[in-house]
PDB file of C-alpha atoms in Angstrom:
ATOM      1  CA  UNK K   6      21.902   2.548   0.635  1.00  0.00           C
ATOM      2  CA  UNK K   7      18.129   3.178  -0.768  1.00  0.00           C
ATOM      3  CA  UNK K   8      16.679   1.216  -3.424  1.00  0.00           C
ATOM      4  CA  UNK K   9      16.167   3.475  -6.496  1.00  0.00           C
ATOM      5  CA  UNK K  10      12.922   2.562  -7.821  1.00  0.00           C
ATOM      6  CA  UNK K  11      13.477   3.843 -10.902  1.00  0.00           C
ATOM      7  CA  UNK K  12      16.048   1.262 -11.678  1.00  0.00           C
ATOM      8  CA  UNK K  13      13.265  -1.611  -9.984  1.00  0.00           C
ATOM      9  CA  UNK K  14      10.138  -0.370 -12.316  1.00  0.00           C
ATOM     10  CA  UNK K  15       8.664  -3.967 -11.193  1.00  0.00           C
ATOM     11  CA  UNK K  16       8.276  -3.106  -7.471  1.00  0.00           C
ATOM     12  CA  UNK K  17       6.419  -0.108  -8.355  1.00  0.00           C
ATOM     13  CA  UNK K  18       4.065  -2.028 -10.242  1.00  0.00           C
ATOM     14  CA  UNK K  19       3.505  -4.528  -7.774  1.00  0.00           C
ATOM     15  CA  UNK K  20       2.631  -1.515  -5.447  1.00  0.00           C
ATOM     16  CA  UNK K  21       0.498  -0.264  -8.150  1.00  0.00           C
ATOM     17  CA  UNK K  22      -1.190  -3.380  -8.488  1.00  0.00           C
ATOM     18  CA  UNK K  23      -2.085  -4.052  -4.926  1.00  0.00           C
ATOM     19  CA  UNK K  24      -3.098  -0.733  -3.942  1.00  0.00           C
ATOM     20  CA  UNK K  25      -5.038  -0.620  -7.144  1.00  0.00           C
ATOM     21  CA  UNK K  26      -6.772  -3.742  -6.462  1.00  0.00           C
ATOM     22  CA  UNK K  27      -7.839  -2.588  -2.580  1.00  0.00           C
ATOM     23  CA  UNK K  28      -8.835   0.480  -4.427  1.00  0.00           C
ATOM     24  CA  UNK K  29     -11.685  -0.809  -6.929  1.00  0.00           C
ATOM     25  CA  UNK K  30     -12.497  -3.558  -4.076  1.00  0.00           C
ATOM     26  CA  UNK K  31     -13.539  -0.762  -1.403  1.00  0.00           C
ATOM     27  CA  UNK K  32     -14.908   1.950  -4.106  1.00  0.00           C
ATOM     28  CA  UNK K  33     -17.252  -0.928  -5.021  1.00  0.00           C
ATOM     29  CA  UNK K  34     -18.280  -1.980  -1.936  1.00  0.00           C
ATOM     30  CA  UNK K  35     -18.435   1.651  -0.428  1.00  0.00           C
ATOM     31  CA  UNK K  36     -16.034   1.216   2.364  1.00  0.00           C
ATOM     32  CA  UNK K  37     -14.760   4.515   3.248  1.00  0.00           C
ATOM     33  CA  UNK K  38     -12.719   4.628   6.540  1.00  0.00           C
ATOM     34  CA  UNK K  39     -10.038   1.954   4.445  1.00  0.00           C
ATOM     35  CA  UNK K  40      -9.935   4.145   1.465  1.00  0.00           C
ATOM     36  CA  UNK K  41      -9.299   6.970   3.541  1.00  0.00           C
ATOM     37  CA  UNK K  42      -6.127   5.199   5.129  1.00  0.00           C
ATOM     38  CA  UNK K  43      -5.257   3.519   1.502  1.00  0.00           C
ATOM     39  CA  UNK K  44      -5.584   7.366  -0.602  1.00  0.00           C
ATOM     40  CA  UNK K  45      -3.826   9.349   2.504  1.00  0.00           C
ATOM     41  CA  UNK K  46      -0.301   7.611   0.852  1.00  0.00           C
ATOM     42  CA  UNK K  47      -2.028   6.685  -2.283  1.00  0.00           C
ATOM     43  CA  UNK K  48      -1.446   7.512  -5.675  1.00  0.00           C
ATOM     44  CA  UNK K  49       1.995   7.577  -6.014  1.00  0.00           C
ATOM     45  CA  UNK K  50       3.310   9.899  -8.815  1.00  0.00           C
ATOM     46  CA  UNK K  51       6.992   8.676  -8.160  1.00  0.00           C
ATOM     47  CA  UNK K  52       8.313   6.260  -6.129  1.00  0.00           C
ATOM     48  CA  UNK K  53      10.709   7.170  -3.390  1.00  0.00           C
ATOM     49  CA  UNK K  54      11.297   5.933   0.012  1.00  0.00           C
ATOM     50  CA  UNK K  55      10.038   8.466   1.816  1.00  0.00           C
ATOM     51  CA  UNK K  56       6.511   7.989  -0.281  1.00  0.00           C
ATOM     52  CA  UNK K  57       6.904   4.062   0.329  1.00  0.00           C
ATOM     53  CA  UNK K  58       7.522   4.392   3.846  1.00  0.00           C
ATOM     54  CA  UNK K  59       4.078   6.613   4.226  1.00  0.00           C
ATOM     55  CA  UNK K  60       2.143   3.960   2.189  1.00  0.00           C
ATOM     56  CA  UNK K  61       3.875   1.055   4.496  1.00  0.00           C
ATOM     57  CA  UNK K  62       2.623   3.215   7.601  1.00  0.00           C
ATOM     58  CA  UNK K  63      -0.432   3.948   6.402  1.00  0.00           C
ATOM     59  CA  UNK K  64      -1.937   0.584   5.531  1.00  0.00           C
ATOM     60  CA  UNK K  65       0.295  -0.506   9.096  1.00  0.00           C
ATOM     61  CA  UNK K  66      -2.057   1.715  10.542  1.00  0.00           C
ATOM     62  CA  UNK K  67      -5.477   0.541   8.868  1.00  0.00           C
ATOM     63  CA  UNK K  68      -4.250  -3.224   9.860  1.00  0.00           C
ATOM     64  CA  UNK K  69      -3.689  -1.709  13.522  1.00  0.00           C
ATOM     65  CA  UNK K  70      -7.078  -0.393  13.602  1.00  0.00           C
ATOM     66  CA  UNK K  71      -9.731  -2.572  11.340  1.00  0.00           C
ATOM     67  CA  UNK K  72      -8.365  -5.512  10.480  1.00  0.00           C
ATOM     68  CA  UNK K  73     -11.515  -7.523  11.653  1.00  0.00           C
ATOM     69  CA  UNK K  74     -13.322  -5.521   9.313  1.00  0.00           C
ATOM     70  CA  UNK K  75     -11.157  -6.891   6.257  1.00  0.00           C
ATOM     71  CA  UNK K  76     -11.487  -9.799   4.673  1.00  0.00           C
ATOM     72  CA  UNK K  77      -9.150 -12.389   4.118  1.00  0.00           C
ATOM     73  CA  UNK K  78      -8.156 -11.304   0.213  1.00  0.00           C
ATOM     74  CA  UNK K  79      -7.569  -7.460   1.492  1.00  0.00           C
ATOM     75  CA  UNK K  80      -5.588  -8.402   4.155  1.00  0.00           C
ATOM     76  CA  UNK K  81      -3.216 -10.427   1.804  1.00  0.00           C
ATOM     77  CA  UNK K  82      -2.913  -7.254  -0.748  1.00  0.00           C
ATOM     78  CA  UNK K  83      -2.586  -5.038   2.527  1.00  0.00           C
ATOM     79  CA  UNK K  84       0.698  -7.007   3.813  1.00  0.00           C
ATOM     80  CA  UNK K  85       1.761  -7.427   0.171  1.00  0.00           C
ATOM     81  CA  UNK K  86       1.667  -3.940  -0.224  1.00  0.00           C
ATOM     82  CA  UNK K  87       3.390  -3.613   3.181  1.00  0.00           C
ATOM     83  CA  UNK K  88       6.246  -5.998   2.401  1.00  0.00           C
ATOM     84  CA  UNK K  89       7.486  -4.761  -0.892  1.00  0.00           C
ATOM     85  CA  UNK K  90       7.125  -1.167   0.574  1.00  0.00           C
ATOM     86  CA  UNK K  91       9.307  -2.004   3.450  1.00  0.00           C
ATOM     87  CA  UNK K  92      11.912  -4.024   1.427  1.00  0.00           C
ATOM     88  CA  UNK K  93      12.628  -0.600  -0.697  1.00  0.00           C
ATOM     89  CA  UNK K  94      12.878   1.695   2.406  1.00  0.00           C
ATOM     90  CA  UNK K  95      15.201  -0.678   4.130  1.00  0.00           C
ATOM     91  CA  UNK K  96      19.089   1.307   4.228  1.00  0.00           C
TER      92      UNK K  96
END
């Protein structure tokens, strides 16, 4: 069974929250190729699974790819972001 997130309006804003926070960091420091990977799955009008799952993926992906280009505090809101994603798409 899915998670609803509807019913779990705290795991959405813990998304919210870390993919907001990764957001004004790279804006402000002009990194593009991460806020590329972060706005392909990012914002999310509603949360459902499938729209988690893409997020997960997506900063999987960016982790995959740049993560010696991250620092220490966007890597920690990256697999944040990851985890609680993952935990709602889990059957």
């Amino acid at each position: 069974m899915l998670i609803d997130m509807s019913k779990r309006p705290e795991l959405s804003a813990e998304i919210e929250a870390c993919c907001l926070a990764l957001f004004d960091r790279w804006c402000e420091k002009r990194r593009v190729v991460p806020l590329a990977y972060l706005m392909h799955a990012w914002p999310i009008p509603k949360p459902t699974p499938t729209l988690m799952r893409h997020l997960s993926r997506s900063l999987h992906d960016l982790m995959l790819s740049y993560s010696d280009s991250l620092d220490v505090d966007e890597c920690r809101l990256i697999e944040d972001a990851i985890a609680i994603a993952e935990e709602n798409c889990r059957a």
